[in-house]
C-alpha cells in the first residue's frame, strides 16, 4: 500500500492543477473561444447580419413597404373607403335612416304609443286604479284600520295603559315614593337639619354674637360714644 506524504500531495497538486490551468484552460480560452469570437461571431455579425440588414431588410423597407403604402393603402383609401363613404353610408343615411325615422318611428309614435296611452293606460287608470282605490283601499280604511283603531288601540289604551297607570304607577307613587321619600325626608333630612342647625346655631351664630357683635358694641360704639361725648363737653 502506497502512503501519500505531504511532499507527494503537494507535488501532485502543483503539477496536475498547474498543467490543467496553463495547458487546457489557457489553450481553451486562447484557441477555441478566441477563434470562436473573432472568426465565427465576428464573421456572422459583419457578413450575415450586416448583409441581411443592408440587403434584405433595406430592400424590404424601400420596396415592399413603400409599394404597400403608396399602392395598396393609397388605392384602398381613395377607392374602397371613398366609395364606402359616398355610396354606402350616404345611401344609408338618406335612404334607410330617413325611411326609418319617417316611417317606422313616426308610425310607432302615432300608432302604437298613442294607442297604448289612450287605450291601455287610460283603461288602467279608470279601471284598475279606480277599482283599487274604491274597493281595496276604501275597504282597508273602513274595515281594517277602523277595526284596528277602535278595537286594538282602544283596548290597548283603556286596558293596558289604564291598568298600568292606575295600578303600577299609582302603586309606585303611593308606595315607593310615599314610603321612601317620606321616610327619607322625616328621618334623614330631619336628623340632618336638626344636627346641622343645632351645631350651626350653637357654634357659629353664638360665637359670632358673643365675639364679633359684642366686640363691635363694646369697642366701636363705646369708643364712639366716649369720643363724641368728650368732644361735646369740650365745646
Backbone as CSV, one residue per row, in Angstrom:
resi,resn,N_x,N_y,N_z,CA_x,CA_y,CA_z,C_x,C_y,C_z
1,UNK,0.843,-1.196,0.000,0.000,0.000,0.000,0.874,1.241,0.000
2,UNK,0.551,2.152,-0.915,1.349,3.374,-1.062,0.817,4.454,-0.138
3,UNK,1.744,5.026,0.648,1.371,6.079,1.584,1.742,7.411,0.960
4,UNK,0.705,8.306,0.878,0.923,9.636,0.290,1.379,10.580,1.390
5,UNK,2.570,11.097,1.155,3.130,12.056,2.111,2.746,13.462,1.696
6,UNK,3.071,14.403,2.537,2.800,15.808,2.254,3.529,16.282,1.013
7,UNK,4.701,15.732,0.760,5.514,16.123,-0.419,4.858,15.634,-1.680
8,UNK,4.400,14.360,-1.650,3.750,13.796,-2.834,2.453,14.543,-3.179
9,UNK,1.671,14.853,-2.141,0.394,15.565,-2.370,0.661,16.954,-2.925
10,UNK,1.622,17.637,-2.359,1.963,18.979,-2.814,2.480,18.960,-4.242
11,UNK,3.324,17.931,-4.535,3.864,17.807,-5.895,2.751,17.503,-6.886
12,UNK,1.839,16.633,-6.477,0.728,16.272,-7.344,-0.172,17.478,-7.607
13,UNK,-0.415,18.228,-6.561,-1.285,19.406,-6.672,-0.670,20.435,-7.594
14,UNK,0.581,20.733,-7.398,1.265,21.748,-8.208,1.432,21.317,-9.656
15,UNK,1.610,20.022,-9.870,1.848,19.533,-11.238,0.537,19.455,-12.003
16,UNK,-0.419,18.752,-11.422,-1.667,18.490,-12.124,-2.483,19.757,-12.345
17,UNK,-2.691,20.530,-11.262,-3.527,21.737,-11.358,-2.850,22.772,-12.240
18,UNK,-1.528,22.923,-12.076,-0.800,23.894,-12.892,-0.860,23.522,-14.356
19,UNK,-0.679,22.202,-14.619,-0.757,21.726,-16.009,-2.162,21.948,-16.560
20,UNK,-3.169,21.683,-15.710,-4.557,21.836,-16.146,-4.876,23.288,-16.450
21,UNK,-4.470,24.189,-15.536,-4.801,25.608,-15.698,-4.070,26.196,-16.894
22,UNK,-2.752,25.966,-16.978,-1.946,26.602,-18.025,-2.070,25.931,-19.382
23,UNK,-2.402,24.652,-19.381,-2.445,23.940,-20.663,-3.860,23.912,-21.220
24,UNK,-4.728,23.255,-20.485,-6.057,23.005,-21.024,-6.912,24.258,-21.079
25,UNK,-7.038,24.933,-19.915,-7.920,26.107,-19.846,-7.349,27.238,-20.679
26,UNK,-6.038,27.455,-20.564,-5.408,28.528,-21.336,-5.553,28.286,-22.827
27,UNK,-5.331,27.001,-23.209,-5.488,26.635,-24.625,-6.935,26.823,-25.057
28,UNK,-7.850,26.461,-24.152,-9.272,26.591,-24.466,-9.663,28.046,-24.659
29,UNK,-9.204,28.901,-23.742,-9.573,30.319,-23.803,-8.961,30.979,-25.029
30,UNK,-7.650,30.787,-25.224,-6.958,31.485,-26.308,-7.203,30.881,-27.683
31,UNK,-7.497,29.601,-27.716,-7.643,28.945,-29.021,-9.108,28.881,-29.429
32,UNK,-9.873,28.154,-28.640,-11.240,27.858,-29.059,-12.145,29.076,-28.973
33,UNK,-12.181,29.705,-27.773,-13.094,30.842,-27.572,-12.644,32.026,-28.405
34,UNK,-11.345,32.276,-28.406,-10.831,33.394,-29.192,-11.133,33.202,-30.662
35,UNK,-10.915,31.936,-31.113,-11.220,31.623,-32.517,-12.710,31.780,-32.778
36,UNK,-13.510,31.361,-31.806,-14.966,31.445,-31.955,-15.426,32.889,-32.033
37,UNK,-14.884,33.710,-31.119,-15.314,35.113,-31.071,-14.857,35.855,-32.316
38,UNK,-13.576,35.733,-32.645,-13.028,36.511,-33.762,-13.387,35.960,-35.131
39,UNK,-13.617,34.666,-35.200,-13.873,34.063,-36.513,-15.372,33.941,-36.769
40,UNK,-16.007,33.144,-35.950,-17.398,32.791,-36.239,-18.351,33.948,-35.985
41,UNK,-18.291,34.490,-34.733,-19.247,35.550,-34.369,-18.953,36.818,-35.158
42,UNK,-17.680,37.160,-35.252,-17.312,38.359,-35.999,-17.730,38.248,-37.451
43,UNK,-17.472,37.039,-38.012,-17.880,36.794,-39.402,-19.397,36.856,-39.519
44,UNK,-20.066,36.309,-38.512,-21.530,36.295,-38.526,-22.090,37.703,-38.475
45,UNK,-21.528,38.520,-37.565,-22.043,39.889,-37.402,-21.772,40.717,-38.648
46,UNK,-20.532,40.689,-39.121,-20.162,41.550,-40.245,-20.636,41.032,-41.599
47,UNK,-20.806,39.734,-41.694,-21.161,39.169,-43.003,-22.660,38.926,-43.099
48,UNK,-23.125,38.042,-42.256,-24.507,37.581,-42.408,-25.515,38.634,-41.980
49,UNK,-25.348,39.134,-40.719,-26.328,40.095,-40.192,-26.240,41.407,-40.952
50,UNK,-25.022,41.859,-41.217,-24.853,43.106,-41.953,-25.451,43.004,-43.344
51,UNK,-25.185,41.839,-43.972,-25.752,41.607,-45.305,-27.268,41.551,-45.229
52,UNK,-27.765,40.925,-44.169,-29.215,40.795,-44.003,-29.868,42.151,-43.814
53,UNK,-29.265,42.984,-42.964,-29.853,44.301,-42.673,-29.809,45.185,-43.909
54,UNK,-28.643,45.263,-44.540,-28.494,46.181,-45.670,-29.125,45.674,-46.961
55,UNK,-29.235,44.374,-47.078,-29.753,43.815,-48.334,-31.237,43.507,-48.212
56,UNK,-31.528,42.547,-47.348,-32.908,42.038,-47.287,-33.860,43.049,-46.673
57,UNK,-33.501,43.549,-45.460,-34.396,44.456,-44.746,-34.521,45.787,-45.468
58,UNK,-33.398,46.286,-45.933,-33.423,47.556,-46.654,-34.268,47.455,-47.911
59,UNK,-34.062,46.325,-48.601,-34.865,46.096,-49.804,-36.335,45.950,-49.445
60,UNK,-36.589,45.313,-48.306,-37.977,45.121,-47.864,-38.628,46.448,-47.532
61,UNK,-37.897,47.303,-46.804,-38.460,48.592,-46.376,-38.722,49.482,-47.576
62,UNK,-37.735,49.608,-48.437,-37.872,50.527,-49.566,-38.726,49.984,-50.707
63,UNK,-38.802,48.682,-50.811,-39.533,48.096,-51.941,-40.948,47.713,-51.538
64,UNK,-41.021,46.771,-50.606,-42.329,46.190,-50.275,-43.222,47.163,-49.524
65,UNK,-42.667,47.761,-48.451,-43.481,48.665,-47.634,-43.828,49.918,-48.417
66,UNK,-42.849,50.426,-49.129,-43.109,51.614,-49.936,-44.185,51.342,-50.973
67,UNK,-44.069,50.165,-51.590,-45.075,49.771,-52.579,-46.428,49.588,-51.911
68,UNK,-46.393,48.978,-50.721,-47.638,48.729,-49.984,-48.306,50.032,-49.581
69,UNK,-47.505,50.969,-49.061,-48.056,52.237,-48.587,-48.633,53.048,-49.734
70,UNK,-47.864,53.171,-50.815,-48.283,54.033,-51.919,-49.275,53.376,-52.864
71,UNK,-49.256,52.060,-52.926,-50.116,51.375,-53.899,-51.391,50.870,-53.243
72,UNK,-51.188,49.924,-52.304,-52.353,49.215,-51.748,-53.179,50.113,-50.840
73,UNK,-52.504,50.744,-49.836,-53.245,51.554,-48.860,-53.810,52.802,-49.522
74,UNK,-52.996,53.436,-50.335,-53.459,54.635,-51.025,-54.638,54.323,-51.931
75,UNK,-54.506,53.206,-52.640,-55.599,52.786,-53.510,-56.830,52.421,-52.686
76,UNK,-56.575,51.804,-51.519,-57.693,51.426,-50.636,-58.422,52.653,-50.125
77,UNK,-57.660,53.660,-49.717,-58.260,54.873,-49.176,-59.085,55.604,-50.228
78,UNK,-58.519,55.747,-51.405,-59.210,56.519,-52.435,-60.300,55.739,-53.162
79,UNK,-60.141,54.424,-53.198,-61.114,53.623,-53.945,-62.192,53.070,-53.027
80,UNK,-61.753,52.215,-52.106,-62.729,51.485,-51.288,-63.406,52.398,-50.281
81,UNK,-62.595,53.155,-49.498,-63.156,53.999,-48.445,-63.992,55.124,-49.032
82,UNK,-63.491,55.718,-50.070,-64.231,56.796,-50.711,-65.562,56.300,-51.250
83,UNK,-65.481,55.118,-51.871,-66.710,54.520,-52.384,-67.645,54.161,-51.237
84,UNK,-67.050,53.694,-50.129,-67.864,53.316,-48.960,-68.554,54.528,-48.365
85,UNK,-67.809,55.618,-48.202,-68.369,56.827,-47.580,-69.446,57.439,-48.458
86,UNK,-69.123,57.627,-49.725,-70.061,58.316,-50.609,-71.224,57.447,-51.084
87,UNK,-71.000,56.154,-51.104,-72.043,55.269,-51.645,-72.863,54.649,-50.525
88,UNK,-72.192,53.846,-49.707,-72.923,53.043,-48.719,-73.480,53.896,-47.589
89,UNK,-72.595,54.694,-46.950,-73.030,55.494,-45.801,-74.007,56.573,-46.241
90,UNK,-73.689,57.218,-47.330,-74.575,58.264,-47.832,-75.947,57.705,-48.168
91,UNK,-75.917,56.550,-48.824,-77.178,55.879,-49.153,-77.892,55.455,-47.880
92,UNK,-77.105,54.974,-46.921,-77.683,54.519,-45.647,-78.347,55.669,-44.912
93,UNK,-77.667,56.812,-44.851,-78.204,57.965,-44.121,-79.462,58.492,-44.798
94,UNK,-79.392,58.702,-46.085,-80.519,59.319,-46.782,-81.668,58.360,-47.073
95,UNK,-81.359,57.094,-47.178,-82.406,56.134,-47.556,-82.943,55.405,-46.334
96,UNK,-82.069,54.630,-45.696,-82.526,53.731,-44.630,-82.948,54.494,-43.388
97,UNK,-82.057,55.382,-42.898,-82.356,56.105,-41.659,-83.528,57.059,-41.866
98,UNK,-83.518,57.730,-42.992,-84.613,58.646,-43.288,-85.940,57.907,-43.355
99,UNK,-85.897,56.767,-44.025,-87.101,55.930,-44.100,-87.478,55.427,-42.718
100,UNK,-86.460,55.045,-41.962,-86.705,54.525,-40.608,-87.338,55.585,-39.721
101,UNK,-86.805,56.800,-39.773,-87.311,57.878,-38.915,-88.734,58.260,-39.312
102,UNK,-88.951,58.482,-40.594,-90.256,58.969,-41.037,-91.326,57.887,-41.115
103,UNK,-90.907,56.658,-41.308,-91.894,55.584,-41.488,-92.108,54.825,-40.191
104,UNK,-91.055,54.165,-39.734,-91.205,53.245,-38.606,-91.441,53.972,-37.294
105,UNK,-90.543,54.918,-36.963,-90.647,55.619,-35.681,-91.892,56.501,-35.657
106,UNK,-92.129,57.191,-36.749,-93.306,58.045,-36.824,-94.578,57.230,-36.667
107,UNK,-94.599,56.098,-37.360,-95.745,55.193,-37.239,-95.843,54.656,-35.824
108,UNK,-94.688,54.348,-35.268,-94.656,53.814,-33.900,-95.196,54.824,-32.902
109,UNK,-94.766,56.075,-33.057,-95.198,57.119,-32.118,-96.693,57.379,-32.249
110,UNK,-97.158,57.559,-33.465,-98.560,57.922,-33.665,-99.531,56.754,-33.540
111,UNK,-99.046,55.564,-33.787,-99.949,54.404,-33.777,-99.847,53.653,-32.461
112,UNK,-98.675,53.088,-32.212,-98.529,52.171,-31.074,-98.576,52.900,-29.740
113,UNK,-97.735,53.927,-29.591,-97.663,54.641,-28.311,-98.960,55.395,-28.048
114,UNK,-99.478,56.019,-29.085,-100.741,56.744,-28.939,-101.861,55.805,-28.523
115,UNK,-101.882,54.652,-29.185,-102.874,53.632,-28.823,-102.635,53.140,-27.404
116,UNK,-101.369,52.971,-27.085,-101.014,52.493,-25.746,-101.461,53.475,-24.674
117,UNK,-101.203,54.761,-24.910,-101.554,55.785,-23.917,-103.063,55.893,-23.767
118,UNK,-103.772,55.986,-24.884,-105.218,56.204,-24.822,-106.018,54.952,-24.480
119,UNK,-105.454,53.800,-24.786,-106.205,52.557,-24.572,-105.790,51.889,-23.277
120,UNK,-104.549,51.464,-23.244,-104.107,50.631,-22.125,-103.992,51.419,-20.831
121,UNK,-103.251,52.531,-20.867,-103.023,53.311,-19.646,-104.320,53.954,-19.176
122,UNK,-105.081,54.482,-20.116,-106.359,55.095,-19.767,-107.286,54.078,-19.127
123,UNK,-107.322,52.895,-19.735,-108.127,51.806,-19.172,-107.594,51.407,-17.805
124,UNK,-106.283,51.394,-17.711,-105.653,51.032,-16.439,-106.021,52.022,-15.346
125,UNK,-105.960,53.308,-15.672,-106.256,54.346,-14.674,-107.720,54.282,-14.247
126,UNK,-108.626,54.197,-15.217,-110.053,54.239,-14.897,-110.608,52.921,-14.358
127,UNK,-109.964,51.831,-14.714,-110.493,50.525,-14.316,-109.772,49.997,-13.087
128,UNK,-108.493,49.718,-13.269,-107.747,49.027,-12.212,-107.518,49.911,-10.999
129,UNK,-106.970,51.113,-11.219,-106.644,52.004,-10.100,-107.919,52.487,-9.419
130,UNK,-108.918,52.817,-10.246,-110.190,53.266,-9.679,-110.807,52.173,-8.820
131,UNK,-110.778,50.957,-9.354,-111.281,49.806,-8.592,-110.449,49.591,-7.344
132,UNK,-109.154,49.750,-7.504,-108.245,49.559,-6.365,-108.509,50.581,-5.267
133,UNK,-108.666,51.840,-5.668,-108.873,52.911,-4.681,-110.221,52.745,-3.988
134,UNK,-111.290,52.531,-4.781,-112.638,52.477,-4.203,-112.962,51.160,-3.504
135,UNK,-112.301,50.106,-3.924,-112.624,48.791,-3.364,-111.647,48.412,-2.267
136,UNK,-110.400,48.238,-2.665,-109.414,47.679,-1.734,-109.029,48.664,-0.645
137,UNK,-108.611,49.859,-1.047,-108.136,50.838,-0.066,-109.291,51.330,0.796
138,UNK,-110.435,51.574,0.142,-111.603,52.026,0.894,-112.019,50.985,1.921
139,UNK,-112.038,49.728,1.465,-112.348,48.623,2.378,-111.301,48.529,3.469
140,UNK,-110.071,48.721,3.065,-108.967,48.657,4.033,-109.100,49.741,5.095
141,UNK,-109.411,50.957,4.646,-109.512,52.088,5.584,-110.697,51.891,6.527
142,UNK,-111.867,51.539,5.961,-113.077,51.438,6.781,-113.162,50.160,7.606
143,UNK,-112.512,49.123,7.133,-112.624,47.832,7.817,-111.435,47.591,8.729
144,UNK,-110.279,47.478,8.107,-109.093,47.053,8.864,-108.607,48.124,9.823
145,UNK,-108.402,49.336,9.291,-107.857,50.411,10.126,-108.879,50.829,11.179
146,UNK,-110.151,50.915,10.753,-111.203,51.280,11.704,-111.290,50.258,12.828
147,UNK,-111.249,48.990,12.428,-111.257,47.910,13.417,-110.020,47.984,14.293
148,UNK,-108.913,48.275,13.647,-107.651,48.368,14.388,-107.688,49.494,15.408
149,UNK,-108.194,50.656,14.976,-108.220,51.830,15.869,-109.202,51.604,17.016
150,UNK,-110.430,51.154,16.675,-111.471,51.019,17.698,-111.309,49.788,18.579
151,UNK,-110.676,48.768,18.051,-110.561,47.521,18.807,-109.229,47.437,19.525
152,UNK,-108.178,47.383,18.728,-106.861,47.100,19.302,-106.317,48.263,20.107
153,UNK,-106.279,49.446,19.483,-105.690,50.609,20.153,-106.579,51.055,21.310
154,UNK,-107.901,51.055,21.047,-108.837,51.450,22.103,-108.728,50.515,23.296
155,UNK,-108.672,49.220,22.986,-108.498,48.217,24.044,-107.162,48.406,24.736
156,UNK,-106.158,48.693,23.927,-104.822,48.897,24.484,-104.790,50.094,25.420
157,UNK,-105.417,51.191,24.984,-105.398,52.423,25.794,-106.195,52.224,27.079
158,UNK,-107.418,51.671,26.946,-108.299,51.548,28.108,-107.930,50.401,29.032
159,UNK,-107.298,49.395,28.486,-106.988,48.215,29.297,-105.570,48.270,29.830
160,UNK,-104.632,48.217,28.907,-103.235,48.066,29.317,-102.675,49.322,29.958
161,UNK,-102.813,50.445,29.240,-102.229,51.698,29.736,-102.982,52.175,30.975
162,UNK,-104.320,52.061,30.916,-105.130,52.472,32.064,-104.777,51.640,33.289
163,UNK,-104.656,50.334,33.059,-104.258,49.433,34.146,-102.862,49.769,34.628
164,UNK,-101.997,50.059,33.672,-100.611,50.389,34.018,-100.537,51.664,34.848
165,UNK,-101.302,52.680,34.412,-101.258,53.977,35.112,-101.876,53.852,36.507
166,UNK,-103.058,53.223,36.565,-103.771,53.152,37.842,-103.205,52.117,38.802
167,UNK,-102.590,51.102,38.261,-102.093,50.025,39.117,-100.630,50.220,39.452
168,UNK,-99.804,50.142,38.414,-98.359,50.109,38.648,-97.812,51.460,39.081
169,UNK,-98.121,52.489,38.280,-97.569,53.814,38.575,-98.199,54.385,39.846
170,UNK,-99.530,54.191,39.982,-100.216,54.681,41.178,-99.667,54.006,42.425
171,UNK,-99.495,52.696,42.312,-98.917,51.940,43.428,-97.495,52.393,43.701
172,UNK,-96.776,52.635,42.619,-95.386,53.082,42.754,-95.310,54.437,43.443
173,UNK,-96.197,55.340,43.023,-96.173,56.698,43.600,-96.564,56.654,45.073
174,UNK,-97.655,55.936,45.378,-98.160,55.920,46.751,-97.348,55.038,47.685
175,UNK,-96.733,54.026,47.125,-95.990,53.089,47.972,-94.533,53.489,48.075
176,UNK,-93.867,53.451,46.922,-92.417,53.644,46.929,-92.031,55.072,47.270
177,UNK,-92.633,56.010,46.547,-92.257,57.414,46.736,-92.726,57.897,48.106
178,UNK,-93.969,57.534,48.452,-94.514,57.981,49.737,-93.730,57.389,50.892
179,UNK,-93.390,56.128,50.768,-92.669,55.440,51.847,-91.223,55.888,51.898
180,UNK,-90.568,55.755,50.738,-89.124,56.010,50.705,-88.794,57.475,50.936
181,UNK,-89.462,58.335,50.175,-89.141,59.765,50.260,-89.625,60.340,51.590
182,UNK,-90.822,59.916,52.015,-91.354,60.409,53.288,-90.456,59.989,54.442
183,UNK,-90.058,58.717,54.388,-89.146,58.208,55.424,-87.820,58.933,55.368
184,UNK,-87.344,59.134,54.150,-86.060,59.815,53.963,-86.131,61.259,54.453
185,UNK,-87.228,61.922,54.088,-87.375,63.329,54.461,-87.497,63.496,55.972
186,UNK,-88.324,62.632,56.593,-88.575,62.772,58.027,-87.447,62.216,58.883
187,UNK,-86.752,61.259,58.373,-85.699,60.616,59.169,-84.354,61.266,58.924
188,UNK,-83.889,61.111,57.693,-82.520,61.540,57.358,-82.398,63.048,57.333
189,UNK,-83.303,63.686,56.593,-83.207,65.135,56.436,-83.504,65.854,57.753
190,UNK,-84.506,65.327,58.487,-84.852,65.941,59.769,-83.694,65.836,60.740
191,UNK,-83.094,64.640,60.773,-81.934,64.437,61.652,-80.775,65.316,61.220
192,UNK,-80.601,65.425,59.913,-79.501,66.237,59.360,-79.721,67.699,59.681
193,UNK,-80.939,68.163,59.459,-81.246,69.566,59.716,-81.133,69.892,61.202
194,UNK,-81.624,68.969,62.014,-81.581,69.175,63.459,-80.150,69.220,63.963
195,UNK,-79.339,68.311,63.456,-77.937,68.254,63.888,-77.163,69.453,63.356
196,UNK,-77.352,69.728,62.036,-76.590,70.803,61.404,-76.998,72.169,61.946
197,UNK,-78.308,72.370,62.051,-78.794,73.673,62.504,-78.434,73.915,63.966
198,UNK,-78.520,72.846,64.752,-78.171,72.977,66.160,-76.701,73.316,66.308
199,UNK,-75.882,72.613,65.514,-74.444,72.877,65.567,-74.147,74.273,65.056
200,UNK,-74.845,74.664,64.006,-74.611,75.982,63.400,-75.065,77.088,64.343
201,UNK,-76.260,76.888,64.902,-76.803,77.927,65.781,-75.976,78.079,67.041
202,UNK,-75.615,76.918,67.611,-74.897,76.946,68.881,-73.456,77.371,68.729
203,UNK,-72.854,76.987,67.644,-71.410,77.218,67.462,-71.158,78.511,66.729
204,UNK,-71.642,78.557,65.494,-71.288,79.669,64.596,-71.967,80.964,65.011
205,UNK,-73.305,80.898,65.150,-74.043,82.139,65.432,-73.759,82.623,66.857
206,UNK,-73.729,81.674,67.781,-73.455,82.033,69.172,-72.071,82.636,69.310
207,UNK,-71.111,82.016,68.621,-69.743,82.539,68.654,-69.683,83.900,67.999
208,UNK,-70.450,84.047,66.889,-70.473,85.329,66.184,-71.083,86.417,67.061
209,UNK,-72.177,86.059,67.718,-72.858,87.044,68.561,-71.976,87.478,69.724
210,UNK,-71.347,86.487,70.366,-70.553,86.776,71.553,-69.213,87.399,71.232
211,UNK,-68.690,87.093,70.072,-67.335,87.555,69.724,-67.393,88.827,68.903
212,UNK,-67.956,88.718,67.734,-67.890,89.819,66.762,-68.781,90.986,67.173
213,UNK,-70.066,90.654,67.461,-71.010,91.741,67.768,-70.687,92.360,69.130
214,UNK,-70.355,91.508,70.070,-70.003,92.003,71.397,-68.769,92.877,71.335
215,UNK,-67.808,92.437,70.544,-66.587,93.226,70.378,-66.894,94.540,69.688
216,UNK,-67.802,94.477,68.708,-68.183,95.701,67.991,-68.890,96.680,68.917
217,UNK,-69.838,96.140,69.669,-70.598,97.003,70.571,-69.696,97.605,71.644
218,UNK,-68.854,96.759,72.175,-68.019,97.189,73.295,-66.898,98.098,72.851
219,UNK,-66.378,97.881,71.676,-65.192,98.616,71.211,-65.597,99.838,70.414
220,UNK,-66.302,99.609,69.332,-66.578,100.687,68.372,-67.563,101.696,68.944
221,UNK,-68.685,101.187,69.447,-69.727,102.112,69.928,-69.281,102.794,71.222
222,UNK,-68.660,102.020,72.064,-68.177,102.582,73.329,-67.136,103.658,73.080
223,UNK,-66.244,103.368,72.138,-65.207,104.349,71.770,-65.844,105.567,71.132
224,UNK,-66.831,105.329,70.270,-67.509,106.434,69.583,-68.239,107.320,70.584
225,UNK,-68.964,106.699,71.473,-69.726,107.463,72.463,-68.795,108.236,73.392
226,UNK,-67.734,107.590,73.782,-66.775,108.230,74.685,-66.104,109.417,74.020
227,UNK,-65.774,109.287,72.755,-65.121,110.365,71.989,-66.111,111.483,71.718
228,UNK,-67.319,111.123,71.284,-68.329,112.119,70.932,-68.752,112.937,72.151
229,UNK,-68.958,112.240,73.262,-69.380,112.949,74.497,-68.261,113.841,74.992
230,UNK,-67.063,113.349,74.867,-65.903,114.133,75.321,-65.771,115.396,74.493
231,UNK,-65.974,115.317,73.198,-65.894,116.493,72.327,-67.057,117.447,72.602
232,UNK,-68.206,116.883,72.897,-69.371,117.721,73.189,-69.150,118.519,74.469
233,UNK,-68.585,117.874,75.431,-68.311,118.548,76.702,-67.254,119.645,76.542
234,UNK,-66.297,119.373,75.680,-65.240,120.378,75.489,-65.766,121.603,74.767
235,UNK,-66.732,121.435,73.903,-67.330,122.561,73.199,-68.201,123.363,74.134
